[in-house]
Amino acid sequence: MTAPETPAPTHDVDPEILRERALAALTTARARTALLTSAVDEPDLTAQHSPLMSPLVWDLAHIGNQEELWLLRNVAGREAMRPEIDGLYDAFEHPRSARPSLPLLPPEEARRYLAEVRGRALDVLEGSDFHGTRLTEAGFAFGMIAQHEQQHDETMLITHQLRRGPAVLSAPDPGPAPLFTGPDEVLVPGGEFMMGTSTEPWALDNERPAHRRVVPPFHIDTTPVTNGAYQAFIDDGGYEDERWWTARGWDHIRAHGITAPLFWRRDGRQWLRRRFGVTEVVPADEPVLHVCWYEADAYARWAGRRLPTEAEWEKAARHDPVTGRSTRYPWGDADPTPDHANLGQRHLRPAPAGSYPEGASPLGVRQLIGDVWEWTSSDFLPYPGFTAFPYKEYSEVFFGPEYKVLRGGSFAVDQVACRGTFRNWDYPIRRQIFSGFRTARDASPEAV
């Protein structure tokens, strides 16, 4: 029988510990928001750097508006501070391409609003006993808002990457890693495991509930696919050979003239890339970045492999074959540290493939958390027993074959919004996101 998932460490915890955890998550997110919005001048804050993205000043006030909506109005029952702006910052009311034409709060006014909301929200946090409703149980609402802000911080970091002009952000590079000489792939035995979660208190609705899945045996890449490996696909004419592409993928790359990952360009015999305002030689040992699902799928076909399913990815990341339990992270149940994964914008790039041996799964799969979001072959669908909470627009309206699932997080993701059960999703054409992939292949049925 499959053992249950590991209970998350915040159940039945002293309220003061929950309060400290929530405060730390909110404070960390706000410091990052301030960094991303103070790094540029007002014209860059109000400009739209790509029709795919909102102006940075929209994200700034939207963060405050959502915090007010959930922590002040829903949790504390207070009146709206500025009800007239709700529609401006409703992500479903206005597409990103139309947001620059809205009467948005100017940067300084947006900052004042954000600060006033935060001051009142901290008062609510101070008085909470974390009981009474599902929204307040174990501090869920505070965790949800911290995750929401960090998700928009990642979105704003994407906007910084799309922005033209000199570099305005800086961070140290990941430490040098020894050349990885381990096996190219790992066998994950077949059988049942517990997917999703019913115990992680800050898990979002699409991660729930925990349920049993049976996965046949498969092999999965030990590390994400690297730039060097991807260049071999390009050099072999991968973008010119229709055999490797789905029909829609082939139509898409031909229609848009795509011949390499986003931000790459060839300079003679070498490839260069633009990264946050800096042009550099593409490092061969880093996981490939800024590829869409169609590109990841085509590479996998070219390599004689395939993308892993979402269930395969999670089994590789969470299943401990010794205990039979599904852990919170590949390395166990402890929260991430800098030794486990490349998270939180500590660096502005992925670490070399094979880094973070302390973050490996029990079977030896590396970098499942952090570095690059990993495309899977799966459509974004609800788990059996799914219930929308606290609003259907978070997940439910996106379910269907239009979206593909990504797993694992990236260097741009904070740990509060990244765990072994966390699910991301996007259109298969998306490339501005911090997306990469690893491949898989079937194993013989006896490999159980």
Tab-separated table of C-alpha atoms in Angstrom:
chain	number	residue	atom	x	y	z
A	1	MET	CA	0.000	0.000	0.000
A	2	THR	CA	1.227	3.495	-0.804
A	3	ALA	CA	2.223	5.496	2.241
A	4	PRO	CA	0.543	8.886	2.651
A	5	GLU	CA	2.173	12.183	1.919
A	6	THR	CA	4.298	13.770	4.596
A	7	PRO	CA	2.279	16.195	6.717
A	8	ALA	CA	3.403	19.788	6.312
A	9	PRO	CA	5.135	21.254	9.364
A	10	THR	CA	2.633	24.052	10.028
A	11	HIS	CA	-0.323	22.014	11.240
A	12	ASP	CA	-1.110	22.416	14.935
A	13	VAL	CA	1.725	24.917	15.280
A	14	ASP	CA	1.808	27.671	17.874
A	15	PRO	CA	0.076	30.787	16.453
A	16	GLU	CA	3.187	32.847	17.078
A	17	ILE	CA	5.221	30.572	14.842
A	18	LEU	CA	2.570	30.854	12.107
A	19	ARG	CA	2.571	34.623	12.574
A	20	GLU	CA	6.345	34.776	12.192
A	21	ARG	CA	6.203	32.603	9.094
A	22	ALA	CA	3.507	34.745	7.493
A	23	LEU	CA	5.317	37.961	8.384
A	24	ALA	CA	8.577	36.682	6.917
A	25	ALA	CA	6.863	35.629	3.681
A	26	LEU	CA	5.076	38.958	3.304
A	27	THR	CA	8.189	40.968	4.138
A	28	THR	CA	10.389	39.015	1.729
A	29	ALA	CA	7.899	39.529	-1.081
A	30	ARG	CA	7.601	43.250	-0.424
A	31	ALA	CA	11.369	43.762	-0.389
A	32	ARG	CA	11.582	42.094	-3.776
A	33	THR	CA	8.717	44.191	-5.156
A	34	ALA	CA	10.509	47.325	-4.008
A	35	LEU	CA	13.739	46.214	-5.673
A	36	LEU	CA	12.060	45.486	-9.003
A	37	THR	CA	10.148	48.758	-9.099
A	38	SER	CA	12.878	51.054	-7.783
A	39	ALA	CA	15.493	49.802	-10.251
A	40	VAL	CA	13.989	51.828	-13.112
A	41	ASP	CA	12.841	55.412	-13.590
A	42	GLU	CA	9.190	56.441	-13.837
A	43	PRO	CA	9.027	56.251	-17.654
A	44	ASP	CA	10.073	52.596	-17.491
A	45	LEU	CA	7.525	51.937	-14.744
A	46	THR	CA	4.642	53.294	-16.781
A	47	ALA	CA	5.735	52.006	-20.196
A	48	GLN	CA	4.557	48.750	-21.683
A	49	HIS	CA	7.726	46.894	-22.655
A	50	SER	CA	5.826	44.133	-24.432
A	51	PRO	CA	2.135	43.616	-25.288
A	52	LEU	CA	2.503	40.298	-23.456
A	53	MET	CA	3.126	42.105	-20.162
A	54	SER	CA	1.524	44.803	-18.032
A	55	PRO	CA	3.296	48.053	-17.226
A	56	LEU	CA	5.257	47.551	-14.017
A	57	VAL	CA	3.123	50.201	-12.294
A	58	TRP	CA	0.005	48.083	-12.964
A	59	ASP	CA	1.563	45.081	-11.213
A	60	LEU	CA	2.558	47.331	-8.325
A	61	ALA	CA	-0.955	48.571	-7.561
A	62	HIS	CA	-2.546	45.203	-8.402
A	63	ILE	CA	-0.438	43.599	-5.666
A	64	GLY	CA	-1.838	46.104	-3.165
A	65	ASN	CA	-5.394	45.745	-4.438
A	66	GLN	CA	-5.354	41.959	-4.022
A	67	GLU	CA	-3.872	42.274	-0.540
A	68	GLU	CA	-6.605	44.706	0.407
A	69	LEU	CA	-9.325	42.510	-1.093
A	70	TRP	CA	-8.315	39.336	0.727
A	71	LEU	CA	-6.679	40.396	3.976
A	72	LEU	CA	-8.597	43.571	4.793
A	73	ARG	CA	-12.010	42.936	3.260
A	74	ASN	CA	-12.398	39.139	3.330
A	75	VAL	CA	-10.401	38.259	6.453
A	76	ALA	CA	-10.938	41.396	8.551
A	77	GLY	CA	-14.326	42.414	7.132
A	78	ARG	CA	-13.318	46.019	6.519
A	79	GLU	CA	-14.744	48.459	4.007
A	80	ALA	CA	-12.957	48.958	0.694
A	81	MET	CA	-10.289	51.646	0.847
A	82	ARG	CA	-10.584	52.673	-2.808
A	83	PRO	CA	-13.447	50.769	-4.446
A	84	GLU	CA	-13.187	52.932	-7.573
A	85	ILE	CA	-9.910	51.269	-8.578
A	86	ASP	CA	-11.034	47.650	-8.229
A	87	GLY	CA	-11.941	47.351	-11.899
A	88	LEU	CA	-8.622	48.819	-13.041
A	89	TYR	CA	-6.687	46.087	-11.282
A	90	ASP	CA	-8.980	43.152	-12.017
A	91	ALA	CA	-6.782	40.859	-14.109
A	92	PHE	CA	-9.836	39.350	-15.833
A	93	GLU	CA	-11.470	42.639	-16.765
A	94	HIS	CA	-8.660	44.078	-18.869
A	95	PRO	CA	-6.139	42.142	-21.012
A	96	ARG	CA	-2.488	43.039	-20.530
A	97	SER	CA	-2.268	44.702	-23.913
A	98	ALA	CA	-4.990	47.202	-22.918
A	99	ARG	CA	-3.709	48.141	-19.467
A	100	PRO	CA	-1.470	51.072	-20.509
A	101	SER	CA	-4.577	52.964	-21.675
A	102	LEU	CA	-6.269	52.704	-18.257
A	103	PRO	CA	-6.204	55.591	-15.742
A	104	LEU	CA	-3.704	53.765	-13.533
A	105	LEU	CA	-2.351	55.130	-10.277
A	106	PRO	CA	0.919	57.001	-10.876
A	107	PRO	CA	3.996	55.332	-9.348
A	108	GLU	CA	4.186	57.365	-6.145
A	109	GLU	CA	0.463	57.077	-5.502
A	110	ALA	CA	0.637	53.347	-6.142
A	111	ARG	CA	3.491	53.057	-3.635
A	112	ARG	CA	1.543	55.011	-0.993
A	113	TYR	CA	-1.493	52.784	-1.525
A	114	LEU	CA	0.659	49.666	-1.279
A	115	ALA	CA	2.241	50.873	1.969
A	116	GLU	CA	-1.086	51.825	3.544
A	117	VAL	CA	-2.602	48.458	2.704
A	118	ARG	CA	0.422	46.661	4.131
A	119	GLY	CA	0.298	48.607	7.382
A	120	ARG	CA	-3.344	47.652	7.919
A	121	ALA	CA	-2.708	44.060	6.827
A	122	LEU	CA	0.025	43.674	9.443
A	123	ASP	CA	-2.453	44.818	12.075
A	124	VAL	CA	-4.801	42.067	10.895
A	125	LEU	CA	-1.957	39.555	11.044
A	126	GLU	CA	-1.067	40.629	14.578
A	127	GLY	CA	-4.611	39.980	15.784
A	128	SER	CA	-5.247	36.709	13.943
A	129	ASP	CA	-5.569	33.408	15.789
A	130	PHE	CA	-5.521	31.453	12.462
A	131	HIS	CA	-8.778	29.670	13.166
A	132	GLY	CA	-12.415	30.091	12.356
A	133	THR	CA	-12.630	29.827	8.575
A	134	ARG	CA	-10.874	27.951	5.829
A	135	LEU	CA	-9.422	31.263	4.643
A	136	THR	CA	-7.732	31.938	7.988
A	137	GLU	CA	-6.887	28.364	9.022
A	138	ALA	CA	-3.120	27.951	9.399
A	139	GLY	CA	-2.671	31.442	7.935
A	140	PHE	CA	-3.775	30.394	4.453
A	141	ALA	CA	-4.887	33.870	3.341
A	142	PHE	CA	-1.555	35.408	4.342
A	143	GLY	CA	0.336	32.647	2.552
A	144	MET	CA	-1.855	33.053	-0.512
A	145	ILE	CA	-1.125	36.791	-0.651
A	146	ALA	CA	2.623	36.253	-0.191
A	147	GLN	CA	2.549	33.743	-3.042
A	148	HIS	CA	0.504	36.112	-5.194
A	149	GLU	CA	3.005	38.925	-4.701
A	150	GLN	CA	5.951	36.648	-5.451
A	151	GLN	CA	4.232	35.438	-8.613
A	152	HIS	CA	3.882	39.039	-9.751
A	153	ASP	CA	7.490	39.657	-8.799
A	154	GLU	CA	8.417	36.883	-11.211
A	155	THR	CA	6.161	38.491	-13.821
A	156	MET	CA	7.887	41.823	-13.259
A	157	LEU	CA	11.277	40.141	-13.615
A	158	ILE	CA	10.101	38.812	-16.981
A	159	THR	CA	9.204	42.403	-17.903
A	160	HIS	CA	12.731	43.448	-16.948
A	161	GLN	CA	14.094	40.795	-19.300
A	162	LEU	CA	11.879	42.064	-22.127
A	163	ARG	CA	12.825	45.678	-21.429
A	164	ARG	CA	15.327	47.223	-23.822
A	165	GLY	CA	18.200	49.288	-22.511
A	166	PRO	CA	21.196	48.961	-20.205
A	167	ALA	CA	21.247	46.565	-17.274
A	168	VAL	CA	19.556	47.850	-14.118
A	169	LEU	CA	19.450	44.639	-12.065
A	170	SER	CA	22.428	42.767	-10.709
A	171	ALA	CA	23.052	39.639	-8.688
A	172	PRO	CA	26.004	37.334	-8.156
A	173	ASP	CA	26.313	34.361	-10.461
A	174	PRO	CA	25.754	30.893	-9.004
A	175	GLY	CA	28.908	29.452	-7.551
A	176	PRO	CA	31.038	27.293	-9.839
A	177	ALA	CA	29.901	23.695	-9.933
A	178	PRO	CA	32.119	20.697	-10.632
A	179	LEU	CA	31.548	19.208	-14.063
A	180	PHE	CA	28.658	16.797	-13.665
A	181	THR	CA	29.790	13.294	-14.602
A	182	GLY	CA	26.847	11.288	-13.317
A	183	PRO	CA	24.413	9.236	-15.403
A	184	ASP	CA	22.429	10.999	-18.108
A	185	GLU	CA	19.157	9.517	-16.888
A	186	VAL	CA	17.585	7.859	-13.863
A	187	LEU	CA	15.150	4.952	-13.766
A	188	VAL	CA	12.011	5.703	-11.762
A	189	PRO	CA	10.358	2.386	-10.841
A	190	GLY	CA	6.718	1.893	-11.746
A	191	GLY	CA	3.918	1.687	-9.261
A	192	GLU	CA	1.597	3.739	-7.148
A	193	PHE	CA	2.416	7.000	-5.421
A	194	MET	CA	0.563	9.830	-3.702
A	195	MET	CA	0.212	12.867	-5.990
A	196	GLY	CA	-0.919	16.314	-4.901
A	197	THR	CA	-1.508	17.347	-1.312
A	198	SER	CA	-4.215	17.533	1.314
A	199	THR	CA	-1.913	18.590	4.142
A	200	GLU	CA	0.257	21.473	2.878
A	201	PRO	CA	-1.547	24.427	4.519
A	202	TRP	CA	-0.595	27.066	1.944
A	203	ALA	CA	-1.080	24.838	-1.106
A	204	LEU	CA	-3.396	26.322	-3.718
A	205	ASP	CA	-6.579	24.698	-4.946
A	206	ASN	CA	-5.126	23.096	-8.081
A	207	GLU	CA	-2.590	21.175	-5.962
A	208	ARG	CA	-5.403	19.492	-4.013
A	209	PRO	CA	-6.455	16.900	-3.018
A	210	ALA	CA	-3.853	14.182	-2.530
A	211	HIS	CA	-4.758	11.142	-4.598
A	212	ARG	CA	-3.167	7.887	-5.673
A	213	ARG	CA	-1.642	7.615	-9.117
A	214	VAL	CA	-0.149	4.571	-10.816
A	215	VAL	CA	2.788	5.405	-13.061
A	216	PRO	CA	4.526	2.815	-15.258
A	217	PRO	CA	8.331	2.699	-14.976
A	218	PHE	CA	10.183	5.372	-16.917
A	219	HIS	CA	13.573	6.969	-17.347
A	220	ILE	CA	13.989	10.720	-16.788
A	221	ASP	CA	16.937	13.035	-17.460
A	222	THR	CA	19.133	13.513	-14.410
A	223	THR	CA	19.386	17.246	-15.169
A	224	PRO	CA	17.458	19.685	-17.354
A	225	VAL	CA	18.442	19.822	-21.027
A	226	THR	CA	21.384	22.207	-21.461
A	227	ASN	CA	22.107	24.979	-23.949
A	228	GLY	CA	24.874	22.849	-25.424
A	229	ALA	CA	22.549	19.919	-26.023
A	230	TYR	CA	19.927	22.220	-27.482
A	231	GLN	CA	22.481	23.772	-29.838
A	232	ALA	CA	23.075	20.283	-31.255
A	233	PHE	CA	19.369	20.163	-32.135
A	234	ILE	CA	19.670	23.543	-33.876
A	235	ASP	CA	22.861	22.560	-35.695
A	236	ASP	CA	21.213	19.374	-36.931
A	237	GLY	CA	18.500	21.437	-38.613
A	238	GLY	CA	15.888	20.840	-35.964
A	239	TYR	CA	14.008	24.014	-36.760
A	240	GLU	CA	13.895	23.142	-40.462
A	241	ASP	CA	12.749	19.536	-40.136
A	242	GLU	CA	8.977	19.109	-39.926
A	243	ARG	CA	9.354	15.537	-38.623
A	244	TRP	CA	10.047	16.696	-35.080
A	245	TRP	CA	7.135	19.099	-34.686
A	246	THR	CA	3.449	18.770	-33.978
A	247	ALA	CA	1.321	20.265	-36.730
A	248	ARG	CA	0.477	23.309	-34.623
A	249	GLY	CA	4.069	23.682	-33.484
A	250	TRP	CA	5.370	23.576	-37.053
A	251	ASP	CA	2.814	26.158	-38.170
A	252	HIS	CA	3.736	28.388	-35.233
A	253	ILE	CA	7.500	28.441	-35.705
A	254	ARG	CA	7.178	28.909	-39.461
A	255	ALA	CA	4.663	31.726	-39.100
A	256	HIS	CA	6.847	33.578	-36.580
A	257	GLY	CA	10.265	32.784	-38.054
A	258	ILE	CA	11.499	31.073	-34.874
A	259	THR	CA	14.933	29.479	-35.303
A	260	ALA	CA	16.359	29.478	-31.750
A	261	PRO	CA	15.339	30.152	-28.138
A	262	LEU	CA	14.054	33.646	-27.406
A	263	PHE	CA	16.802	36.254	-26.879
A	264	TRP	CA	19.396	34.172	-28.800
A	265	ARG	CA	21.177	35.351	-31.948
A	266	ARG	CA	24.026	33.859	-33.918
A	267	ASP	CA	27.288	35.799	-34.208
A	268	GLY	CA	29.474	33.988	-36.675
A	269	ARG	CA	30.017	30.493	-35.302
A	270	GLN	CA	28.794	31.200	-31.776
A	271	TRP	CA	25.467	31.935	-30.164
A	272	LEU	CA	24.890	35.056	-28.072
A	273	ARG	CA	21.983	35.884	-25.795
A	274	ARG	CA	20.584	38.983	-24.148
A	275	ARG	CA	20.048	38.569	-20.413
A	276	PHE	CA	18.695	41.488	-18.378
A	277	GLY	CA	20.420	44.062	-20.540
A	278	VAL	CA	23.713	42.180	-20.923
A	279	THR	CA	24.794	40.420	-24.123
A	280	GLU	CA	26.886	37.311	-23.523
A	281	VAL	CA	27.953	34.044	-25.085
A	282	VAL	CA	25.368	31.347	-24.445
A	283	PRO	CA	26.864	29.110	-21.711
A	284	ALA	CA	26.798	25.510	-22.887
A	285	ASP	CA	26.431	23.972	-19.431
A	286	GLU	CA	23.374	25.919	-18.259
A	287	PRO	CA	19.831	24.587	-18.661
A	288	VAL	CA	18.257	25.974	-21.810
A	289	LEU	CA	15.875	28.849	-21.111
A	290	HIS	CA	13.067	30.706	-22.923
A	291	VAL	CA	11.801	27.836	-25.056
A	292	CYS	CA	8.128	27.199	-25.662
A	293	TRP	CA	6.370	23.857	-25.268
A	294	TYR	CA	6.506	23.218	-28.999
A	295	GLU	CA	10.288	23.637	-28.989
A	296	ALA	CA	10.711	21.380	-25.951
A	297	ASP	CA	8.502	18.711	-27.519
A	298	ALA	CA	10.365	18.906	-30.857
A	299	TYR	CA	13.750	18.545	-29.154
A	300	ALA	CA	12.514	15.504	-27.234
A	301	ARG	CA	11.292	13.856	-30.450
A	302	TRP	CA	14.582	14.641	-32.178
A	303	ALA	CA	16.449	13.029	-29.261
A	304	GLY	CA	14.290	9.892	-29.502
A	305	ARG	CA	12.583	10.719	-26.227
A	306	ARG	CA	9.520	12.605	-24.989
A	307	LEU	CA	8.495	15.127	-22.367
A	308	PRO	CA	7.537	13.604	-19.002
A	309	THR	CA	3.928	13.650	-17.948
A	310	GLU	CA	3.041	15.779	-14.971
A	311	ALA	CA	2.530	12.654	-12.855
A	312	GLU	CA	5.946	11.318	-13.876
A	313	TRP	CA	7.594	14.608	-13.007
A	314	GLU	CA	5.987	14.667	-9.566
A	315	LYS	CA	6.824	11.051	-8.848
A	316	ALA	CA	10.459	11.737	-9.738
A	317	ALA	CA	10.405	14.794	-7.484
A	318	ARG	CA	8.478	13.571	-4.437
A	319	HIS	CA	8.343	9.784	-4.188
A	320	ASP	CA	10.757	8.190	-1.752
A	321	PRO	CA	11.064	4.532	-2.833
A	322	VAL	CA	12.479	3.489	0.554
A	323	THR	CA	9.638	4.805	2.731
A	324	GLY	CA	6.949	4.953	0.053
A	325	ARG	CA	6.074	8.481	1.154
A	326	SER	CA	5.595	11.556	-0.971
A	327	THR	CA	7.817	14.266	0.496
A	328	ARG	CA	7.386	18.019	0.205
A	329	TYR	CA	10.554	18.441	-1.866
A	330	PRO	CA	12.971	16.112	-3.667
A	331	TRP	CA	15.416	16.257	-0.732
A	332	GLY	CA	12.777	15.687	1.941
A	333	ASP	CA	10.435	17.831	3.998
A	334	ALA	CA	12.699	20.700	5.065
A	335	ASP	CA	12.224	24.130	3.517
A	336	PRO	CA	14.709	24.996	0.747
A	337	THR	CA	18.098	26.493	1.552
A	338	PRO	CA	20.677	27.920	-0.884
A	339	ASP	CA	22.332	24.497	-0.840
A	340	HIS	CA	19.185	22.831	-2.167
A	341	ALA	CA	18.089	24.968	-5.096
A	342	ASN	CA	18.473	28.159	-7.115
A	343	LEU	CA	15.445	30.183	-6.016
A	344	GLY	CA	14.340	33.661	-5.003
A	345	GLN	CA	16.206	35.767	-7.572
A	346	ARG	CA	19.447	35.239	-5.646
A	347	HIS	CA	20.949	34.831	-9.112
A	348	LEU	CA	19.720	36.135	-12.438
A	349	ARG	CA	20.408	32.927	-14.333
A	350	PRO	CA	20.159	29.152	-13.959
A	351	ALA	CA	23.034	27.303	-12.311
A	352	PRO	CA	25.058	24.829	-14.389
A	353	ALA	CA	23.407	21.474	-14.985
A	354	GLY	CA	24.231	19.068	-12.177
A	355	SER	CA	24.439	21.738	-9.471
A	356	TYR	CA	22.930	21.385	-5.987
A	357	PRO	CA	23.644	17.728	-5.177
A	358	GLU	CA	22.062	18.297	-1.741
A	359	GLY	CA	18.778	19.038	-3.522
A	360	ALA	CA	18.706	15.767	-5.451
A	361	SER	CA	15.840	13.313	-5.131
A	362	PRO	CA	16.403	9.917	-3.443
A	363	LEU	CA	16.930	8.425	-6.922
A	364	GLY	CA	19.491	11.093	-7.810
A	365	VAL	CA	17.496	13.415	-10.086
A	366	ARG	CA	18.884	16.963	-9.792
A	367	GLN	CA	17.531	20.492	-10.085
A	368	LEU	CA	13.886	19.494	-10.018
A	369	ILE	CA	13.238	22.615	-7.941
A	370	GLY	CA	14.490	26.007	-9.123
A	371	ASP	CA	16.642	27.058	-12.098
A	372	VAL	CA	14.036	26.650	-14.879
A	373	TRP	CA	10.339	25.884	-15.090
A	374	GLU	CA	10.038	22.500	-16.783
A	375	TRP	CA	7.458	21.841	-19.471
A	376	THR	CA	5.548	18.560	-19.151
A	377	SER	CA	3.440	16.810	-21.756
A	378	SER	CA	0.269	17.220	-19.684
A	379	ASP	CA	-2.680	19.530	-20.157
A	380	PHE	CA	-3.714	21.604	-17.149
A	381	LEU	CA	-6.603	19.660	-15.635
A	382	PRO	CA	-8.189	19.359	-12.163
A	383	TYR	CA	-7.322	16.526	-9.838
A	384	PRO	CA	-10.073	14.085	-8.829
A	385	GLY	CA	-12.084	15.764	-6.077
A	386	PHE	CA	-10.932	19.293	-6.985
A	387	THR	CA	-12.808	22.159	-5.336
A	388	ALA	CA	-12.228	25.766	-6.340
A	389	PHE	CA	-11.002	27.884	-3.424
A	390	PRO	CA	-11.114	30.716	-2.621
A	391	TYR	CA	-12.224	31.804	-6.112
A	392	LYS	CA	-12.704	29.877	-9.351
A	393	GLU	CA	-10.622	32.341	-11.379
A	394	TYR	CA	-7.409	31.176	-9.754
A	395	SER	CA	-7.421	27.766	-11.470
A	396	GLU	CA	-10.782	26.520	-12.656
A	397	VAL	CA	-11.240	28.881	-15.610
A	398	PHE	CA	-7.887	27.744	-17.052
A	399	PHE	CA	-8.517	23.983	-17.012
A	400	GLY	CA	-8.425	22.416	-20.443
A	401	PRO	CA	-6.192	21.457	-23.366
A	402	GLU	CA	-5.253	25.067	-24.189
A	403	TYR	CA	-2.665	25.137	-21.396
A	404	LYS	CA	0.332	22.918	-20.695
A	405	VAL	CA	1.675	22.275	-17.196
A	406	LEU	CA	5.111	23.417	-16.051
A	407	ARG	CA	6.716	22.163	-12.870
A	408	GLY	CA	9.571	22.871	-10.491
A	409	GLY	CA	9.974	26.648	-10.442
A	410	SER	CA	12.875	28.733	-11.704
A	411	PHE	CA	15.608	30.999	-10.374
A	412	ALA	CA	12.917	33.719	-10.412
A	413	VAL	CA	10.570	31.866	-8.032
A	414	ASP	CA	10.557	32.361	-4.284
A	415	GLN	CA	10.333	29.306	-2.059
A	416	VAL	CA	6.899	30.334	-0.764
A	417	ALA	CA	5.544	29.798	-4.290
A	418	CYS	CA	7.503	26.647	-5.071
A	419	ARG	CA	7.168	23.087	-3.769
A	420	GLY	CA	6.923	19.567	-5.077
A	421	THR	CA	3.167	19.879	-5.633
A	422	PHE	CA	3.123	23.398	-7.122
A	423	ARG	CA	1.599	23.602	-10.608
A	424	ASN	CA	2.227	26.309	-13.176
A	425	TRP	CA	0.575	26.489	-16.589
A	426	ASP	CA	0.796	28.498	-19.775
A	427	TYR	CA	0.031	28.470	-23.479
A	428	PRO	CA	2.366	26.169	-25.463
A	429	ILE	CA	3.609	29.186	-27.467
A	430	ARG	CA	4.961	31.070	-24.432
A	431	ARG	CA	8.709	31.787	-24.470
A	432	GLN	CA	9.198	34.943	-22.398
A	433	ILE	CA	8.708	32.899	-19.232
A	434	PHE	CA	11.722	31.275	-17.533
A	435	SER	CA	10.979	27.893	-19.098
A	436	GLY	CA	13.166	24.911	-19.915
A	437	PHE	CA	12.595	21.167	-19.781
A	438	ARG	CA	13.983	17.686	-19.278
A	439	THR	CA	13.071	14.586	-21.258
A	440	ALA	CA	11.923	11.076	-20.436
A	441	ARG	CA	11.415	7.701	-22.077
A	442	ASP	CA	9.463	4.550	-21.311
A	443	ALA	CA	11.162	1.737	-19.407
A	444	SER	CA	10.584	-1.959	-19.726
A	445	PRO	CA	7.497	-3.185	-17.797
A	446	GLU	CA	9.590	-5.349	-15.476
A	447	ALA	CA	11.370	-2.261	-14.073
A	448	VAL	CA	9.140	-1.953	-11.023
